Amino acid sequence: MDGQSAGVSRRRSLSALLRRVHLGGPVSRAGLAEWLGVNRSTVLALTTDLVAAGLVREGFPELTGRAGRPSLVVRPATDRAYVLAFDIAVDRLVAARVGLGGEIQDRREAHRARAGVDLDTVVRVLADFGRDLHRTATPGAVCVGLGASYCGMIRPGDGMVRFGPDLGWVDQAFGAELGRRLDLGLPVLVGNEAHLGALAEHQRGVGVGVRNLVYLHGDVGVGGGIIVGGELLGGDGGYGSEVGHMLVNPYDGRPCGCGSRGCLEAEVGERALLDAAGRPADLIGRDAVREVVEAADRGEPAARDALRTVGDWLGIGVANVINLFNPGMVIFGGVLREVYRGAATHVQERIAANVLPVSRTRAQLRVCALGDDATLVGAAELGFARLLADPLGVRVG
Ligand SMILES: [Zn+2]
């Protein structure tokens, strides 16, 4: 092996080791050697480099009662490296400081109005939160990345919001502007919320170990994140996986925020459920959806009918997705968690009727494990991506 390929190989090994410790938590050197498929002296050399870089610590494990010399345990140095993660969701703005290893150390949150909020307002609130979280970090800790989740279509290279139907944003330089206001010398990496929710559930949630999965994120609309062979399906421009605009009811469907009619999100989004249940037009948000699901549990006929209607449309959408991608798991996130809990029977009936049997038996249906933080956790992982790809290329301490 020449010097250059040896360097690449070492960087890959360091990356794989740090990723394992970051996502999986403390692990013994022996466990790492087995996981990486290398011998113990190679693991020793790699962990020594990462200890010197301030990214991991080694220590003896808790007493196990077993005889013999225990293998040293490698842990992420959670207090040395962190990212700032931001979540621009439909009803709230969230910022968090997330330590290496994934622990949310501190957070700030503000309610946001659904309409009429401009770029300047969103960026000002988030930048104030971010600077505050940076200032109150452990002395000596280093911010290694900035990641943000946005409920719209994002140009991957520069965090430009190409289309944010909810806020009415078109071509707004969100990532660049937030980076400028934070002034930390780091770019803000921005991702679509459903893409990031899919990654988060795949890396830290209910989808760990599932190489092919579909994550559906519902709020006002419905976003999709599709993981194929362990990788997010971005499409040609990074705008793929828009499951919410799959056409399911073209003839007498409800109008959709995209300008079309009868898209999946128009039939199963928050408004569709609340309208079907006869709730007033000014009632919005996850609490309102939860109320409908609870009312259905108590037997209220309008709420039960609404969940049957919405559950049937959701089942049609999910059946199409299963037939197309043959996923091992379909995960319901955002407000679809509540909807699926209330309408699981109807979704499953549709899948039983419309999915090809060979695919049907493989697809588990689950609600997301990370709850309302799925998209925030995904944004944090986006922030960690550069460090994890090249652990010694990012200066820490
Ligand atoms: Zn649409």
mmCIF file of C-alpha atoms and ligand atoms in Angstrom:
data_model
loop_
_atom_site.group_PDB
_atom_site.id
_atom_site.type_symbol
_atom_site.label_atom_id
_atom_site.label_comp_id
_atom_site.label_asym_id
_atom_site.label_seq_id
_atom_site.Cartn_x
_atom_site.Cartn_y
_atom_site.Cartn_z
ATOM 1 C CA MET A 1 0.000 0.000 0.000
ATOM 2 C CA ASP A 2 1.449 3.399 -0.910
ATOM 3 C CA GLY A 3 1.484 6.326 1.508
ATOM 4 C CA GLN A 4 -1.572 8.012 0.061
ATOM 5 C CA SER A 5 -3.840 4.965 0.173
ATOM 6 C CA ALA A 6 -2.540 4.117 3.660
ATOM 7 C CA GLY A 7 -3.615 7.625 4.741
ATOM 8 C CA VAL A 8 -7.070 7.144 3.203
ATOM 9 C CA SER A 9 -7.385 3.738 4.833
ATOM 10 C CA ARG A 10 -6.401 5.145 8.252
ATOM 11 C CA ARG A 11 -8.874 8.027 7.893
ATOM 12 C CA ARG A 12 -11.625 5.552 7.011
ATOM 13 C CA SER A 13 -10.803 3.409 10.034
ATOM 14 C CA LEU A 14 -10.732 6.427 12.370
ATOM 15 C CA SER A 15 -14.027 7.563 10.879
ATOM 16 C CA ALA A 16 -15.644 4.140 11.337
ATOM 17 C CA LEU A 17 -14.387 3.864 14.920
ATOM 18 C CA LEU A 18 -15.533 7.343 15.962
ATOM 19 C CA ARG A 19 -18.906 6.819 14.255
ATOM 20 C CA ARG A 20 -19.377 3.549 16.155
ATOM 21 C CA VAL A 21 -18.616 5.207 19.514
ATOM 22 C CA HIS A 22 -20.687 8.299 18.681
ATOM 23 C CA LEU A 23 -23.771 6.331 17.633
ATOM 24 C CA GLY A 24 -23.443 3.206 19.756
ATOM 25 C CA GLY A 25 -21.956 4.562 22.999
ATOM 26 C CA PRO A 26 -19.181 3.051 25.118
ATOM 27 C CA VAL A 27 -17.615 -0.077 23.671
ATOM 28 C CA SER A 28 -14.603 -2.165 24.616
ATOM 29 C CA ARG A 29 -11.423 -2.146 22.544
ATOM 30 C CA ALA A 30 -12.006 -5.848 21.964
ATOM 31 C CA GLY A 31 -15.523 -5.083 20.709
ATOM 32 C CA LEU A 32 -14.193 -2.395 18.379
ATOM 33 C CA ALA A 33 -11.553 -4.770 16.985
ATOM 34 C CA GLU A 34 -14.216 -7.336 16.227
ATOM 35 C CA TRP A 35 -16.586 -4.748 14.751
ATOM 36 C CA LEU A 36 -13.908 -3.215 12.511
ATOM 37 C CA GLY A 37 -12.455 -6.604 11.610
ATOM 38 C CA VAL A 38 -8.936 -5.601 12.647
ATOM 39 C CA ASN A 39 -6.516 -6.814 15.296
ATOM 40 C CA ARG A 40 -6.160 -5.300 18.751
ATOM 41 C CA SER A 41 -2.935 -3.471 18.033
ATOM 42 C CA THR A 42 -4.607 -1.628 15.148
ATOM 43 C CA VAL A 43 -7.475 -0.609 17.439
ATOM 44 C CA LEU A 44 -4.933 0.546 20.014
ATOM 45 C CA ALA A 45 -3.249 2.783 17.418
ATOM 46 C CA LEU A 46 -6.584 4.221 16.262
ATOM 47 C CA THR A 47 -7.933 4.912 19.754
ATOM 48 C CA THR A 48 -4.601 6.487 20.748
ATOM 49 C CA ASP A 49 -4.988 8.952 17.868
ATOM 50 C CA LEU A 50 -8.587 9.749 18.845
ATOM 51 C CA VAL A 51 -7.664 10.141 22.542
ATOM 52 C CA ALA A 52 -4.856 12.543 21.546
ATOM 53 C CA ALA A 53 -7.347 14.495 19.408
ATOM 54 C CA GLY A 54 -9.651 14.856 22.416
ATOM 55 C CA LEU A 55 -12.516 12.943 20.786
ATOM 56 C CA VAL A 56 -12.681 9.789 22.907
ATOM 57 C CA ARG A 57 -11.632 8.688 26.380
ATOM 58 C CA GLU A 58 -10.593 5.261 27.562
ATOM 59 C CA GLY A 59 -11.274 3.750 30.941
ATOM 60 C CA PHE A 60 -11.922 0.526 32.757
ATOM 61 C CA PRO A 61 -15.456 -0.836 32.500
ATOM 62 C CA GLU A 62 -17.774 -1.198 35.469
ATOM 63 C CA LEU A 63 -16.870 -4.308 37.445
ATOM 64 C CA THR A 64 -18.370 -7.352 35.814
ATOM 65 C CA GLY A 65 -17.313 -9.925 38.363
ATOM 66 C CA ARG A 66 -15.506 -11.827 35.646
ATOM 67 C CA ALA A 67 -11.923 -12.892 36.188
ATOM 68 C CA GLY A 68 -9.074 -11.657 34.018
ATOM 69 C CA ARG A 69 -7.932 -8.285 32.787
ATOM 70 C CA PRO A 70 -10.865 -6.358 31.303
ATOM 71 C CA SER A 71 -10.593 -4.723 27.894
ATOM 72 C CA LEU A 72 -10.502 -0.913 28.116
ATOM 73 C CA VAL A 73 -13.752 0.802 27.221
ATOM 74 C CA VAL A 74 -13.781 3.632 24.666
ATOM 75 C CA ARG A 75 -16.299 6.451 25.216
ATOM 76 C CA PRO A 76 -17.089 9.600 23.252
ATOM 77 C CA ALA A 77 -15.642 12.755 24.865
ATOM 78 C CA THR A 78 -19.075 14.312 25.193
ATOM 79 C CA ASP A 79 -17.828 17.478 26.888
ATOM 80 C CA ARG A 80 -15.095 18.244 24.354
ATOM 81 C CA ALA A 81 -16.908 18.455 21.015
ATOM 82 C CA TYR A 82 -20.437 19.526 20.257
ATOM 83 C CA VAL A 83 -22.664 20.785 17.463
ATOM 84 C CA LEU A 84 -25.434 23.337 17.405
ATOM 85 C CA ALA A 85 -28.616 21.903 15.910
ATOM 86 C CA PHE A 86 -31.628 23.911 14.758
ATOM 87 C CA ASP A 87 -35.145 22.787 13.923
ATOM 88 C CA ILE A 88 -37.508 25.030 11.975
ATOM 89 C CA ALA A 89 -40.738 23.123 12.439
ATOM 90 C CA VAL A 90 -44.277 24.248 11.651
ATOM 91 C CA ASP A 91 -45.134 25.481 15.136
ATOM 92 C CA ARG A 92 -41.782 25.986 16.832
ATOM 93 C CA LEU A 93 -38.192 27.048 16.461
ATOM 94 C CA VAL A 94 -35.702 24.931 18.403
ATOM 95 C CA ALA A 95 -31.972 25.199 18.976
ATOM 96 C CA ALA A 96 -29.887 22.693 20.902
ATOM 97 C CA ARG A 97 -26.322 22.016 21.889
ATOM 98 C CA VAL A 98 -25.647 18.342 21.253
ATOM 99 C CA GLY A 99 -22.487 16.687 22.540
ATOM 100 C CA LEU A 100 -20.425 14.101 20.692
ATOM 101 C CA GLY A 101 -22.266 10.867 21.449
ATOM 102 C CA GLY A 102 -25.610 12.517 20.712
ATOM 103 C CA GLU A 103 -26.716 13.774 24.114
ATOM 104 C CA ILE A 104 -28.812 16.965 23.981
ATOM 105 C CA GLN A 105 -26.961 19.069 26.564
ATOM 106 C CA ASP A 106 -29.124 22.169 26.476
ATOM 107 C CA ARG A 107 -31.894 23.621 24.353
ATOM 108 C CA ARG A 108 -33.917 26.748 23.637
ATOM 109 C CA GLU A 109 -37.360 26.791 22.091
ATOM 110 C CA ALA A 110 -39.786 29.421 20.815
ATOM 111 C CA HIS A 111 -43.289 29.161 19.470
ATOM 112 C CA ARG A 112 -43.669 30.402 15.932
ATOM 113 C CA ALA A 113 -46.723 31.562 14.049
ATOM 114 C CA ARG A 114 -47.671 29.456 11.053
ATOM 115 C CA ALA A 115 -47.776 32.265 8.497
ATOM 116 C CA GLY A 116 -46.095 35.582 7.811
ATOM 117 C CA VAL A 117 -42.772 34.787 9.450
ATOM 118 C CA ASP A 118 -39.902 36.101 7.343
ATOM 119 C CA LEU A 119 -36.322 34.912 6.999
ATOM 120 C CA ASP A 120 -34.961 37.724 9.132
ATOM 121 C CA THR A 121 -37.192 36.870 12.108
ATOM 122 C CA VAL A 122 -36.443 33.128 11.993
ATOM 123 C CA VAL A 123 -32.703 33.680 11.648
ATOM 124 C CA ARG A 124 -32.595 36.320 14.406
ATOM 125 C CA VAL A 125 -34.350 34.043 16.938
ATOM 126 C CA LEU A 126 -32.198 31.018 16.056
ATOM 127 C CA ALA A 127 -28.927 32.968 15.989
ATOM 128 C CA ASP A 128 -29.672 34.420 19.452
ATOM 129 C CA PHE A 129 -30.386 30.912 20.751
ATOM 130 C CA GLY A 130 -27.249 29.543 19.062
ATOM 131 C CA ARG A 131 -24.928 32.206 20.435
ATOM 132 C CA ASP A 132 -26.360 31.668 23.910
ATOM 133 C CA LEU A 133 -25.835 27.898 23.694
ATOM 134 C CA HIS A 134 -22.296 28.451 22.404
ATOM 135 C CA ARG A 135 -21.484 30.881 25.226
ATOM 136 C CA THR A 136 -22.754 28.516 27.929
ATOM 137 C CA ALA A 137 -20.891 25.432 26.646
ATOM 138 C CA THR A 138 -18.307 23.743 28.876
ATOM 139 C CA PRO A 139 -15.122 25.861 28.865
ATOM 140 C CA GLY A 140 -12.680 24.388 26.359
ATOM 141 C CA ALA A 141 -15.370 22.521 24.397
ATOM 142 C CA VAL A 142 -15.275 23.061 20.640
ATOM 143 C CA CYS A 143 -18.206 23.549 18.284
ATOM 144 C CA VAL A 144 -17.484 21.205 15.371
ATOM 145 C CA GLY A 145 -20.527 21.769 13.193
ATOM 146 C CA LEU A 146 -23.883 23.432 12.616
ATOM 147 C CA GLY A 147 -26.922 21.591 11.287
ATOM 148 C CA ALA A 148 -30.492 22.660 10.641
ATOM 149 C CA SER A 149 -33.739 20.951 9.745
ATOM 150 C CA TYR A 150 -36.240 22.882 7.649
ATOM 151 C CA CYS A 151 -39.807 21.934 6.722
ATOM 152 C CA GLY A 152 -39.383 22.505 2.971
ATOM 153 C CA MET A 153 -37.261 21.733 -0.071
ATOM 154 C CA ILE A 154 -33.599 22.542 0.463
ATOM 155 C CA ARG A 155 -30.726 22.872 -2.001
ATOM 156 C CA PRO A 156 -28.135 20.565 -0.413
ATOM 157 C CA GLY A 157 -24.994 22.533 -1.294
ATOM 158 C CA ASP A 158 -25.741 25.828 0.408
ATOM 159 C CA GLY A 159 -28.875 25.454 2.514
ATOM 160 C CA MET A 160 -31.010 27.555 0.181
ATOM 161 C CA VAL A 161 -34.731 27.073 0.862
ATOM 162 C CA ARG A 162 -36.012 26.504 -2.667
ATOM 163 C CA PHE A 163 -39.609 26.008 -1.628
ATOM 164 C CA GLY A 164 -41.048 26.324 1.875
ATOM 165 C CA PRO A 165 -44.793 26.082 1.260
ATOM 166 C CA ASP A 166 -45.651 26.467 4.900
ATOM 167 C CA LEU A 167 -43.942 29.870 5.329
ATOM 168 C CA GLY A 168 -44.346 30.834 1.693
ATOM 169 C CA TRP A 169 -40.569 31.014 1.249
ATOM 170 C CA VAL A 170 -39.113 30.676 -2.245
ATOM 171 C CA ASP A 171 -35.337 30.821 -2.794
ATOM 172 C CA GLN A 172 -34.423 32.171 0.635
ATOM 173 C CA ALA A 173 -30.725 31.905 1.596
ATOM 174 C CA PHE A 174 -31.496 30.464 5.003
ATOM 175 C CA GLY A 175 -28.303 28.448 5.626
ATOM 176 C CA ALA A 176 -25.969 31.241 4.516
ATOM 177 C CA GLU A 177 -27.830 33.862 6.543
ATOM 178 C CA LEU A 178 -27.937 31.800 9.737
ATOM 179 C CA GLY A 179 -24.209 31.036 9.337
ATOM 180 C CA ARG A 180 -23.437 34.723 8.895
ATOM 181 C CA ARG A 181 -25.398 35.741 11.990
ATOM 182 C CA LEU A 182 -23.907 32.978 14.152
ATOM 183 C CA ASP A 183 -20.427 34.010 13.014
ATOM 184 C CA LEU A 184 -18.711 30.843 14.271
ATOM 185 C CA GLY A 185 -16.614 30.297 11.164
ATOM 186 C CA LEU A 186 -18.646 27.208 10.229
ATOM 187 C CA PRO A 187 -21.189 26.630 7.463
ATOM 188 C CA VAL A 188 -24.755 25.737 8.429
ATOM 189 C CA LEU A 189 -25.707 22.464 6.757
ATOM 190 C CA VAL A 190 -29.446 22.397 6.122
ATOM 191 C CA GLY A 191 -31.618 19.394 5.345
ATOM 192 C CA ASN A 192 -35.278 18.691 4.696
ATOM 193 C CA GLU A 193 -36.984 17.680 7.932
ATOM 194 C CA ALA A 194 -38.293 14.314 6.706
ATOM 195 C CA HIS A 195 -34.894 13.405 5.209
ATOM 196 C CA LEU A 196 -33.266 14.218 8.557
ATOM 197 C CA GLY A 197 -35.982 12.419 10.509
ATOM 198 C CA ALA A 198 -35.333 9.329 8.381
ATOM 199 C CA LEU A 199 -31.596 9.518 9.045
ATOM 200 C CA ALA A 200 -32.131 10.070 12.776
ATOM 201 C CA GLU A 201 -34.479 7.108 13.120
ATOM 202 C CA HIS A 202 -32.090 4.991 11.042
ATOM 203 C CA GLN A 203 -29.072 5.955 13.157
ATOM 204 C CA ARG A 204 -30.558 6.339 16.642
ATOM 205 C CA GLY A 205 -34.222 5.381 16.615
ATOM 206 C CA VAL A 206 -36.551 2.526 15.790
ATOM 207 C CA GLY A 207 -34.834 1.918 12.426
ATOM 208 C CA VAL A 208 -31.348 1.062 13.702
ATOM 209 C CA GLY A 209 -30.071 -1.907 11.697
ATOM 210 C CA VAL A 210 -32.833 -1.593 9.059
ATOM 211 C CA ARG A 211 -31.077 -0.891 5.767
ATOM 212 C CA ASN A 212 -34.186 -0.081 3.749
ATOM 213 C CA LEU A 213 -36.821 2.073 5.368
ATOM 214 C CA VAL A 214 -39.354 4.776 4.662
ATOM 215 C CA TYR A 215 -39.982 7.567 7.155
ATOM 216 C CA LEU A 216 -43.142 9.652 6.826
ATOM 217 C CA HIS A 217 -43.234 12.951 8.679
ATOM 218 C CA GLY A 218 -46.593 14.646 9.075
ATOM 219 C CA ASP A 219 -47.578 18.106 10.216
ATOM 220 C CA VAL A 220 -49.392 20.588 8.000
ATOM 221 C CA GLY A 221 -48.026 18.542 5.114
ATOM 222 C CA VAL A 222 -46.383 15.154 4.819
ATOM 223 C CA GLY A 223 -42.687 14.748 4.057
ATOM 224 C CA GLY A 224 -40.851 11.572 3.215
ATOM 225 C CA GLY A 225 -37.368 10.244 3.784
ATOM 226 C CA ILE A 226 -36.400 7.010 2.053
ATOM 227 C CA ILE A 227 -33.296 5.061 3.056
ATOM 228 C CA VAL A 228 -32.111 2.543 0.483
ATOM 229 C CA GLY A 229 -29.181 0.286 1.327
ATOM 230 C CA GLY A 230 -28.352 2.472 4.330
ATOM 231 C CA GLU A 231 -28.223 5.694 2.287
ATOM 232 C CA LEU A 232 -30.764 8.483 1.984
ATOM 233 C CA LEU A 233 -32.388 8.595 -1.431
ATOM 234 C CA GLY A 234 -31.845 12.220 -2.438
ATOM 235 C CA GLY A 235 -32.657 12.107 -6.122
ATOM 236 C CA ASP A 236 -30.912 14.096 -8.810
ATOM 237 C CA GLY A 237 -31.084 17.466 -7.061
ATOM 238 C CA GLY A 238 -31.620 16.372 -3.461
ATOM 239 C CA TYR A 239 -35.357 16.972 -3.690
ATOM 240 C CA GLY A 240 -36.476 13.346 -3.808
ATOM 241 C CA SER A 241 -38.624 11.253 -1.477
ATOM 242 C CA GLU A 242 -41.540 13.753 -1.626
ATOM 243 C CA VAL A 243 -44.027 11.069 -0.691
ATOM 244 C CA GLY A 244 -46.474 13.758 0.477
ATOM 245 C CA HIS A 245 -47.074 14.855 -3.118
ATOM 246 C CA MET A 246 -47.769 11.370 -4.386
ATOM 247 C CA LEU A 247 -51.055 11.701 -6.237
ATOM 248 C CA VAL A 248 -53.669 9.492 -4.584
ATOM 249 C CA ASN A 249 -57.006 11.231 -5.269
ATOM 250 C CA PRO A 250 -56.806 13.234 -8.513
ATOM 251 C CA TYR A 251 -60.507 13.631 -9.339
ATOM 252 C CA ASP A 252 -62.214 14.940 -6.228
ATOM 253 C CA GLY A 253 -59.214 15.343 -3.940
ATOM 254 C CA ARG A 254 -58.579 18.214 -1.556
ATOM 255 C CA PRO A 255 -56.407 21.118 -2.733
ATOM 256 C CA CYS A 256 -52.728 20.758 -1.787
ATOM 257 C CA GLY A 257 -50.237 23.443 -0.703
ATOM 258 C CA CYS A 258 -48.158 22.665 -3.790
ATOM 259 C CA GLY A 259 -50.950 23.899 -6.080
ATOM 260 C CA SER A 260 -52.063 20.430 -7.121
ATOM 261 C CA ARG A 261 -55.050 18.468 -5.858
ATOM 262 C CA GLY A 262 -55.426 15.080 -4.193
ATOM 263 C CA CYS A 263 -51.807 14.703 -3.068
ATOM 264 C CA LEU A 264 -51.280 12.311 -0.155
ATOM 265 C CA GLU A 265 -50.588 15.204 2.214
ATOM 266 C CA ALA A 266 -53.796 16.959 1.230
ATOM 267 C CA GLU A 267 -55.735 13.804 2.200
ATOM 268 C CA VAL A 268 -53.888 12.868 5.407
ATOM 269 C CA GLY A 269 -52.348 16.124 6.711
ATOM 270 C CA GLU A 270 -53.477 17.836 9.862
ATOM 271 C CA ARG A 271 -56.215 19.884 8.163
ATOM 272 C CA ALA A 272 -57.719 16.869 6.405
ATOM 273 C CA LEU A 273 -58.183 15.067 9.717
ATOM 274 C CA LEU A 274 -59.513 18.092 11.588
ATOM 275 C CA ASP A 275 -61.953 18.957 8.782
ATOM 276 C CA ALA A 276 -63.149 15.355 8.508
ATOM 277 C CA ALA A 277 -63.759 15.324 12.270
ATOM 278 C CA GLY A 278 -65.765 18.554 11.995
ATOM 279 C CA ARG A 279 -63.312 20.575 14.097
ATOM 280 C CA PRO A 280 -63.362 24.387 13.653
ATOM 281 C CA ALA A 281 -61.048 25.838 10.992
ATOM 282 C CA ASP A 282 -59.036 27.861 13.504
ATOM 283 C CA LEU A 283 -58.066 24.765 15.483
ATOM 284 C CA ILE A 284 -54.528 23.684 14.496
ATOM 285 C CA GLY A 285 -51.498 21.835 15.797
ATOM 286 C CA ARG A 286 -50.526 18.485 17.237
ATOM 287 C CA ASP A 287 -52.685 18.919 20.341
ATOM 288 C CA ALA A 288 -55.753 19.311 18.129
ATOM 289 C CA VAL A 289 -54.884 16.079 16.278
ATOM 290 C CA ARG A 290 -54.274 14.278 19.564
ATOM 291 C CA GLU A 291 -57.697 15.422 20.755
ATOM 292 C CA VAL A 292 -59.338 13.805 17.705
ATOM 293 C CA VAL A 293 -57.487 10.526 18.296
ATOM 294 C CA GLU A 294 -58.504 10.561 21.976
ATOM 295 C CA ALA A 295 -62.102 11.376 21.054
ATOM 296 C CA ALA A 296 -62.110 8.402 18.666
ATOM 297 C CA ASP A 297 -60.812 6.202 21.496
ATOM 298 C CA ARG A 298 -63.771 7.352 23.581
ATOM 299 C CA GLY A 299 -66.086 6.423 20.716
ATOM 300 C CA GLU A 300 -66.998 9.824 19.261
ATOM 301 C CA PRO A 301 -68.509 8.939 15.841
ATOM 302 C CA ALA A 302 -67.163 11.987 13.919
ATOM 303 C CA ALA A 303 -63.615 11.385 15.182
ATOM 304 C CA ARG A 304 -63.812 7.669 14.374
ATOM 305 C CA ASP A 305 -65.079 8.368 10.852
ATOM 306 C CA ALA A 306 -62.322 10.940 10.337
ATOM 307 C CA LEU A 307 -59.627 8.464 11.341
ATOM 308 C CA ARG A 308 -61.154 5.817 9.080
ATOM 309 C CA THR A 309 -61.114 8.183 6.089
ATOM 310 C CA VAL A 310 -57.626 9.539 6.750
ATOM 311 C CA GLY A 311 -56.300 6.084 7.674
ATOM 312 C CA ASP A 312 -57.563 4.702 4.363
ATOM 313 C CA TRP A 313 -55.771 7.432 2.375
ATOM 314 C CA LEU A 314 -52.649 6.950 4.455
ATOM 315 C CA GLY A 315 -52.840 3.218 3.782
ATOM 316 C CA ILE A 316 -53.076 3.882 0.034
ATOM 317 C CA GLY A 317 -49.958 6.051 0.189
ATOM 318 C CA VAL A 318 -48.045 3.554 2.296
ATOM 319 C CA ALA A 319 -49.129 0.657 0.072
ATOM 320 C CA ASN A 320 -47.706 2.471 -2.968
ATOM 321 C CA VAL A 321 -44.452 3.167 -1.160
ATOM 322 C CA ILE A 322 -44.097 -0.454 -0.011
ATOM 323 C CA ASN A 323 -44.743 -1.753 -3.529
ATOM 324 C CA LEU A 324 -42.132 0.642 -4.913
ATOM 325 C CA PHE A 325 -39.334 0.286 -2.369
ATOM 326 C CA ASN A 326 -39.874 -3.036 -0.560
ATOM 327 C CA PRO A 327 -38.779 -1.472 2.747
ATOM 328 C CA GLY A 328 -38.066 -3.422 5.928
ATOM 329 C CA MET A 329 -39.854 -0.741 7.921
ATOM 330 C CA VAL A 330 -42.235 2.193 7.493
ATOM 331 C CA ILE A 331 -41.950 4.757 10.293
ATOM 332 C CA PHE A 332 -44.604 7.335 11.162
ATOM 333 C CA GLY A 333 -43.211 10.579 12.604
ATOM 334 C CA GLY A 334 -44.453 14.033 13.517
ATOM 335 C CA VAL A 335 -48.200 14.164 13.876
ATOM 336 C CA LEU A 336 -48.525 10.944 11.840
ATOM 337 C CA ARG A 337 -47.466 9.179 15.038
ATOM 338 C CA GLU A 338 -50.822 10.149 16.550
ATOM 339 C CA VAL A 339 -52.730 9.521 13.325
ATOM 340 C CA TYR A 340 -51.208 6.052 12.920
ATOM 341 C CA ARG A 341 -51.978 5.157 16.539
ATOM 342 C CA GLY A 342 -55.601 6.071 15.917
ATOM 343 C CA ALA A 343 -55.892 4.613 12.422
ATOM 344 C CA ALA A 344 -53.530 1.612 12.407
ATOM 345 C CA THR A 345 -56.301 -0.866 11.617
ATOM 346 C CA HIS A 346 -57.417 1.069 8.532
ATOM 347 C CA VAL A 347 -53.839 1.539 7.298
ATOM 348 C CA GLN A 348 -53.178 -2.176 7.733
ATOM 349 C CA GLU A 349 -56.395 -3.152 5.960
ATOM 350 C CA ARG A 350 -55.360 -1.107 2.938
ATOM 351 C CA ILE A 351 -51.893 -2.646 2.961
ATOM 352 C CA ALA A 352 -53.375 -6.138 3.208
ATOM 353 C CA ALA A 353 -55.570 -5.393 0.186
ATOM 354 C CA ASN A 354 -53.102 -3.524 -2.028
ATOM 355 C CA VAL A 355 -49.511 -4.534 -1.331
ATOM 356 C CA LEU A 356 -47.947 -7.417 -3.213
ATOM 357 C CA PRO A 357 -47.704 -10.346 -0.783
ATOM 358 C CA VAL A 358 -43.943 -10.791 -1.154
ATOM 359 C CA SER A 359 -43.313 -7.201 -0.012
ATOM 360 C CA ARG A 360 -46.110 -7.063 2.555
ATOM 361 C CA THR A 361 -44.617 -9.697 4.806
ATOM 362 C CA ARG A 362 -41.346 -7.782 5.175
ATOM 363 C CA ALA A 363 -42.551 -4.278 5.990
ATOM 364 C CA GLN A 364 -42.923 -3.571 9.697
ATOM 365 C CA LEU A 365 -45.033 -0.518 10.565
ATOM 366 C CA ARG A 366 -43.726 1.540 13.498
ATOM 367 C CA VAL A 367 -44.043 4.948 15.107
ATOM 368 C CA CYS A 368 -40.820 6.923 15.452
ATOM 369 C CA ALA A 369 -38.766 6.376 18.604
ATOM 370 C CA LEU A 370 -37.270 9.857 18.883
ATOM 371 C CA GLY A 371 -40.630 11.613 19.152
ATOM 372 C CA ASP A 372 -40.779 15.330 18.461
ATOM 373 C CA ASP A 373 -36.961 15.488 18.506
ATOM 374 C CA ALA A 374 -36.428 13.200 15.482
ATOM 375 C CA THR A 375 -35.779 16.118 13.132
ATOM 376 C CA LEU A 376 -33.592 17.954 15.664
ATOM 377 C CA VAL A 377 -31.495 14.811 16.187
ATOM 378 C CA GLY A 378 -31.157 14.512 12.392
ATOM 379 C CA ALA A 379 -29.966 18.119 12.213
ATOM 380 C CA ALA A 380 -27.356 17.387 14.890
ATOM 381 C CA GLU A 381 -26.100 14.376 12.918
ATOM 382 C CA LEU A 382 -25.801 16.606 9.851
ATOM 383 C CA GLY A 383 -23.639 18.914 11.985
ATOM 384 C CA PHE A 384 -21.431 16.004 13.089
ATOM 385 C CA ALA A 385 -20.976 14.642 9.557
ATOM 386 C CA ARG A 386 -17.737 16.526 8.774
ATOM 387 C CA LEU A 387 -16.044 15.467 12.028
ATOM 388 C CA LEU A 388 -17.151 11.848 11.639
ATOM 389 C CA ALA A 389 -15.899 11.697 8.037
ATOM 390 C CA ASP A 390 -12.422 12.948 8.969
ATOM 391 C CA PRO A 391 -11.950 12.924 12.754
ATOM 392 C CA LEU A 392 -8.423 14.338 12.754
ATOM 393 C CA GLY A 393 -9.204 16.966 10.108
ATOM 394 C CA VAL A 394 -11.312 18.999 12.554
ATOM 395 C CA ARG A 395 -9.409 20.659 15.377
ATOM 396 C CA VAL A 396 -10.798 19.932 18.826
ATOM 397 C CA GLY A 397 -9.074 21.639 21.776
HETATM 398 ZN ZN ZN B 1 -49.041 18.479 -3.314
#
